[in-house]
Short mmCIF file of N, CA and C in Angstrom, two decimals:
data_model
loop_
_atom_site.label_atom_id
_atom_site.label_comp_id
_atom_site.label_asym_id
_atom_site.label_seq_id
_atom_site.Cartn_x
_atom_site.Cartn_y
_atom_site.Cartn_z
N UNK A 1170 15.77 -29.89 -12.19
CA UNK A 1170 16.15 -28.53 -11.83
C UNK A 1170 15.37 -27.51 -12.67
N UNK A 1171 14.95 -27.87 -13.78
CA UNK A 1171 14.51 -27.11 -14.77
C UNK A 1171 12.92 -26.91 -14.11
N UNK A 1172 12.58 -27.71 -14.04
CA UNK A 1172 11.22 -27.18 -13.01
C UNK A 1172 11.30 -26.57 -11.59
N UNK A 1173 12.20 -26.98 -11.16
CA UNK A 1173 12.03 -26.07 -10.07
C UNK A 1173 12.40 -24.66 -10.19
N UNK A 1174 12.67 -23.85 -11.33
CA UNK A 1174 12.85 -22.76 -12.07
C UNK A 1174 11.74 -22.38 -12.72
N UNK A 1175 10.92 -23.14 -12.92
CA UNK A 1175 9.40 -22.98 -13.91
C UNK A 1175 9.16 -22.52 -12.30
N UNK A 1176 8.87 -23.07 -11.36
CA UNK A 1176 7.93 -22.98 -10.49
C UNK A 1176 8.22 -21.57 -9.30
N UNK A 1177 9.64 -21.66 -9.38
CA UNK A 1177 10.35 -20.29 -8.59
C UNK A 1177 9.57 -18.94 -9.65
N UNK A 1178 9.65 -18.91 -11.04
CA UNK A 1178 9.24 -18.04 -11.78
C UNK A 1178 7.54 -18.23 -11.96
N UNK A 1179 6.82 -18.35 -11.05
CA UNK A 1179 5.55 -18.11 -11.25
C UNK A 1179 4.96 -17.10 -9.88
N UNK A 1180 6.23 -17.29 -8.75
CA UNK A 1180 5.87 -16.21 -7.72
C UNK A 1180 5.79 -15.34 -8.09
N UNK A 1181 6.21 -14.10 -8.84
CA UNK A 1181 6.51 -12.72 -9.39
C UNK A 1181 4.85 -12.48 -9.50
N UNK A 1182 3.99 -13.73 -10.84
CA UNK A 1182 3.22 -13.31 -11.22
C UNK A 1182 2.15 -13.51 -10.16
N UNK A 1183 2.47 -14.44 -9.36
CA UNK A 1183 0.96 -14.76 -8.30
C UNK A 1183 0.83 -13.56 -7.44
N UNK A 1184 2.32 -12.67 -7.24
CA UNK A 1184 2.16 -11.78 -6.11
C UNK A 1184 1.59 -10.56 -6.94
N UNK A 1185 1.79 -10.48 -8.36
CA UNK A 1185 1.14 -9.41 -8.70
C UNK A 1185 -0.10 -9.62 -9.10
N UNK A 1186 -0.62 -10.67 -8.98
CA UNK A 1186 -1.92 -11.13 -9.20
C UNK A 1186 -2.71 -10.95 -7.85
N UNK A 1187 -1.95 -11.45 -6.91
CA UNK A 1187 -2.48 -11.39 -5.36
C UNK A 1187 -3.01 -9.63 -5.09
N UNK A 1188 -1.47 -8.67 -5.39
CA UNK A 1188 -2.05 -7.76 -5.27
C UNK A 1188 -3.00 -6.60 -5.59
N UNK A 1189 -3.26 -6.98 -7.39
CA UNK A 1189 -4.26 -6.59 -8.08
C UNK A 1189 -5.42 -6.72 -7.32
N UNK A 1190 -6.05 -8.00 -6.83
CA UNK A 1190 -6.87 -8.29 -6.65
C UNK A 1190 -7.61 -7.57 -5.14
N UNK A 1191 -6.44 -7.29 -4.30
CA UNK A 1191 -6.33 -6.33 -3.18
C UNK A 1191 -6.83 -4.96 -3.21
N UNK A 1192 -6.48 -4.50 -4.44
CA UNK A 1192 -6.54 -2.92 -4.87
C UNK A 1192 -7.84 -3.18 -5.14
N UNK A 1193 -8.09 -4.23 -6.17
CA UNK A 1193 -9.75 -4.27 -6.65
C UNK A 1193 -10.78 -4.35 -5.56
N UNK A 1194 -10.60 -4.88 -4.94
CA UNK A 1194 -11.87 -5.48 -3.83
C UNK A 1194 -11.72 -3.82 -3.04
N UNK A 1195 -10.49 -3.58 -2.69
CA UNK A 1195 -10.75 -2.02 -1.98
C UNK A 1195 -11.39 -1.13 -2.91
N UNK A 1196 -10.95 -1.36 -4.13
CA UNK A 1196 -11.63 -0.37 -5.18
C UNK A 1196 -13.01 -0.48 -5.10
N UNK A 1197 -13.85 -1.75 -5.40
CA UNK A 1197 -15.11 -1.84 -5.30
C UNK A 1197 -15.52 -1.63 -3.81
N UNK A 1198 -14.92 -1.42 -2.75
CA UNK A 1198 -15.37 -1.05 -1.31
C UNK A 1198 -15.51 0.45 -1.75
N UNK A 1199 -14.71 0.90 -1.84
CA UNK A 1199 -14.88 2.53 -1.60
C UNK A 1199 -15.59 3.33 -2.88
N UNK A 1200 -15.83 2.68 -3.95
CA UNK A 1200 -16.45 3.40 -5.20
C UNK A 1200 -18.26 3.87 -4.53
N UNK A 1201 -18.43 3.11 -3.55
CA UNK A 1201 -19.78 3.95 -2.95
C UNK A 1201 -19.70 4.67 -2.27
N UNK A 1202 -18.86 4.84 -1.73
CA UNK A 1202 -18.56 6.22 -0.99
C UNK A 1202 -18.24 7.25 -1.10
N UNK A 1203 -17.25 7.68 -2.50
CA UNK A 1203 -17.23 8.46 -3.30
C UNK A 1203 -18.04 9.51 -4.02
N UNK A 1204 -19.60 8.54 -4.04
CA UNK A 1204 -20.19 9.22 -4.52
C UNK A 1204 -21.19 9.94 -3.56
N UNK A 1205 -20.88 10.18 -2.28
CA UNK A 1205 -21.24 11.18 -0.79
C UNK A 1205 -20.34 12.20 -0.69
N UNK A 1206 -20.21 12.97 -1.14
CA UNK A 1206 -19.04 14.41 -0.90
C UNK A 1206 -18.76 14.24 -0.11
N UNK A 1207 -19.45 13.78 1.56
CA UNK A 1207 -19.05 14.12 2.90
C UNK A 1207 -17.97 13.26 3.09
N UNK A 1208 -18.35 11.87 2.62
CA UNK A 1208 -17.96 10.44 2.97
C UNK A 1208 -16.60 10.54 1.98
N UNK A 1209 -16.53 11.40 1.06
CA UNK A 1209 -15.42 11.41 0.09
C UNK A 1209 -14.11 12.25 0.08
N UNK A 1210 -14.83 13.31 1.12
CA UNK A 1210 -13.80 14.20 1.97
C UNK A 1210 -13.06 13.44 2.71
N UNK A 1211 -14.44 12.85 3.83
CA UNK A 1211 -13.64 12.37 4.82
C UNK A 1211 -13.08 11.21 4.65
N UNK A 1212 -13.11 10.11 3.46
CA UNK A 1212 -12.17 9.29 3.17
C UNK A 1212 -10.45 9.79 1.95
N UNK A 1213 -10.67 10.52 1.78
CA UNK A 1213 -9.64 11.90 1.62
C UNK A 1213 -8.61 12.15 2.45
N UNK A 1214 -9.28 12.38 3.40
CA UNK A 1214 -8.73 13.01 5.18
C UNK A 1214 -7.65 12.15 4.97
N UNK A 1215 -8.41 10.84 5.12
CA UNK A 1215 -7.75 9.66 6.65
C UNK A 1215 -6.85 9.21 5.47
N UNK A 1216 -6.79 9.10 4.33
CA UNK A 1216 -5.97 8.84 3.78
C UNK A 1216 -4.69 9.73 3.72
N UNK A 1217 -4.62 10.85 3.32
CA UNK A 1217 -3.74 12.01 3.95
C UNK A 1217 -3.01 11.86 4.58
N UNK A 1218 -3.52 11.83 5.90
CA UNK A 1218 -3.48 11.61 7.56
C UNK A 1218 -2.57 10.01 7.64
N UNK A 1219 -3.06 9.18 6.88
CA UNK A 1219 -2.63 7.88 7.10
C UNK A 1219 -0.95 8.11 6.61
N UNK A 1220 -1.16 8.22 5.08
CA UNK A 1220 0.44 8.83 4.59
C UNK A 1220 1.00 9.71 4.94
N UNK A 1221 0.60 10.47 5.65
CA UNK A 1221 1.05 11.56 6.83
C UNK A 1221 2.15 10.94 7.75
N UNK A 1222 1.26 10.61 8.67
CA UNK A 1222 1.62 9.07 9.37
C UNK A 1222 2.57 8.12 9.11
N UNK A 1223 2.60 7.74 8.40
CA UNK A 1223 3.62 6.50 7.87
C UNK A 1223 4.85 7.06 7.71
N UNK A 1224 4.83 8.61 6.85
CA UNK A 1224 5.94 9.43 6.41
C UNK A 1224 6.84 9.48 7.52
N UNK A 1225 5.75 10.39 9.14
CA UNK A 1225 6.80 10.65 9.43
C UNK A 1225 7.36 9.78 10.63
N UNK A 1226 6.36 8.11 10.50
CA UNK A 1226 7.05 7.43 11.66
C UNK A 1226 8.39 6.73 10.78
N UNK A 1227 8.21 6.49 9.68
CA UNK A 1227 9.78 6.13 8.81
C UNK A 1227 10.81 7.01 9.20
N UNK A 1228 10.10 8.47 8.92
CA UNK A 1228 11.54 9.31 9.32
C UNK A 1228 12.01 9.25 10.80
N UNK A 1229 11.46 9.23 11.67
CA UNK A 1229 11.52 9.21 12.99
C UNK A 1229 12.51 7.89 13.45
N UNK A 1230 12.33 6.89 12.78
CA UNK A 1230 12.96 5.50 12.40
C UNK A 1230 13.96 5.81 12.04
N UNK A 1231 13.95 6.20 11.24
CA UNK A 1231 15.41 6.12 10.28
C UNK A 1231 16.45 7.27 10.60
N UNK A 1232 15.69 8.25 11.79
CA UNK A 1232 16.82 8.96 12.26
C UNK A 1232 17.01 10.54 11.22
N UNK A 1233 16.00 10.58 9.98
CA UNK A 1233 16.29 11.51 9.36
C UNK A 1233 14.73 13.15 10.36
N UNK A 1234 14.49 12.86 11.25
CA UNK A 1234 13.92 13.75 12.11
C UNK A 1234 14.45 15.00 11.43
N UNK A 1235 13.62 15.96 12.40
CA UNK A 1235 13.77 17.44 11.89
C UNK A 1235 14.89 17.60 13.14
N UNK A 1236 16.01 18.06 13.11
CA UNK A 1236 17.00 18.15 14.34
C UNK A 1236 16.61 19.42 15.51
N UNK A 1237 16.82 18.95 16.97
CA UNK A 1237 16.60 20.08 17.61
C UNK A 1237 17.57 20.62 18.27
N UNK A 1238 18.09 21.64 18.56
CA UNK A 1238 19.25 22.20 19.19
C UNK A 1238 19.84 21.17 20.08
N UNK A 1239 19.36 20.39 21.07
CA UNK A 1239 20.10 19.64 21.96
C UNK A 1239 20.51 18.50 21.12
N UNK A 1240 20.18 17.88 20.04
CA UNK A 1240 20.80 16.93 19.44
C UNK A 1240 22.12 17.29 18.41
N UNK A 1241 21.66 18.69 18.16
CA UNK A 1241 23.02 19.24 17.46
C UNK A 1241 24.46 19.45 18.56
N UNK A 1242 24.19 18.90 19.34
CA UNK A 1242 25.28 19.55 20.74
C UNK A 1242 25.23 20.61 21.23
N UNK A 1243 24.77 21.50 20.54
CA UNK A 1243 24.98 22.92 20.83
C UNK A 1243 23.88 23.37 22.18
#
């Protein structure tokens, strides 16, 4: 039992290892692009735009929408 507790406690670190390694490889993707103002705007944008996006399809999901008169009853 005692190992199978060693081995449950090594997921934590593989997933934060997994995801380091995620950030890095994107990191070294986009560090050339950065250095194009145009290319650095426009990867700027879509990022924005992306968390833009995500924001407000969660809210839309989850029902916390901006309310419009016909949903208030009124």
């Amino acid at each position: 039992m005692k190992d199978f507790f060693v081995n449950v406690l090594r997921y934590p670190r593989y997933f934060i290892t997994f995801l380091l390694g995620i950030f890095y490889s994107i990191y070294q993707w986009v560090r050339p692009m950065v250095r194009n103002r145009v290319a650095a705007l426009a990867l700027l944008g879509f990022g924005v735009s992306t968390l833009a996006f995500v924001s407000l399809t969660l809210k839309a999901m989850l029902g916390q929408a901006i309310a419009t008169p016909s949903s208030l009853g009124g």
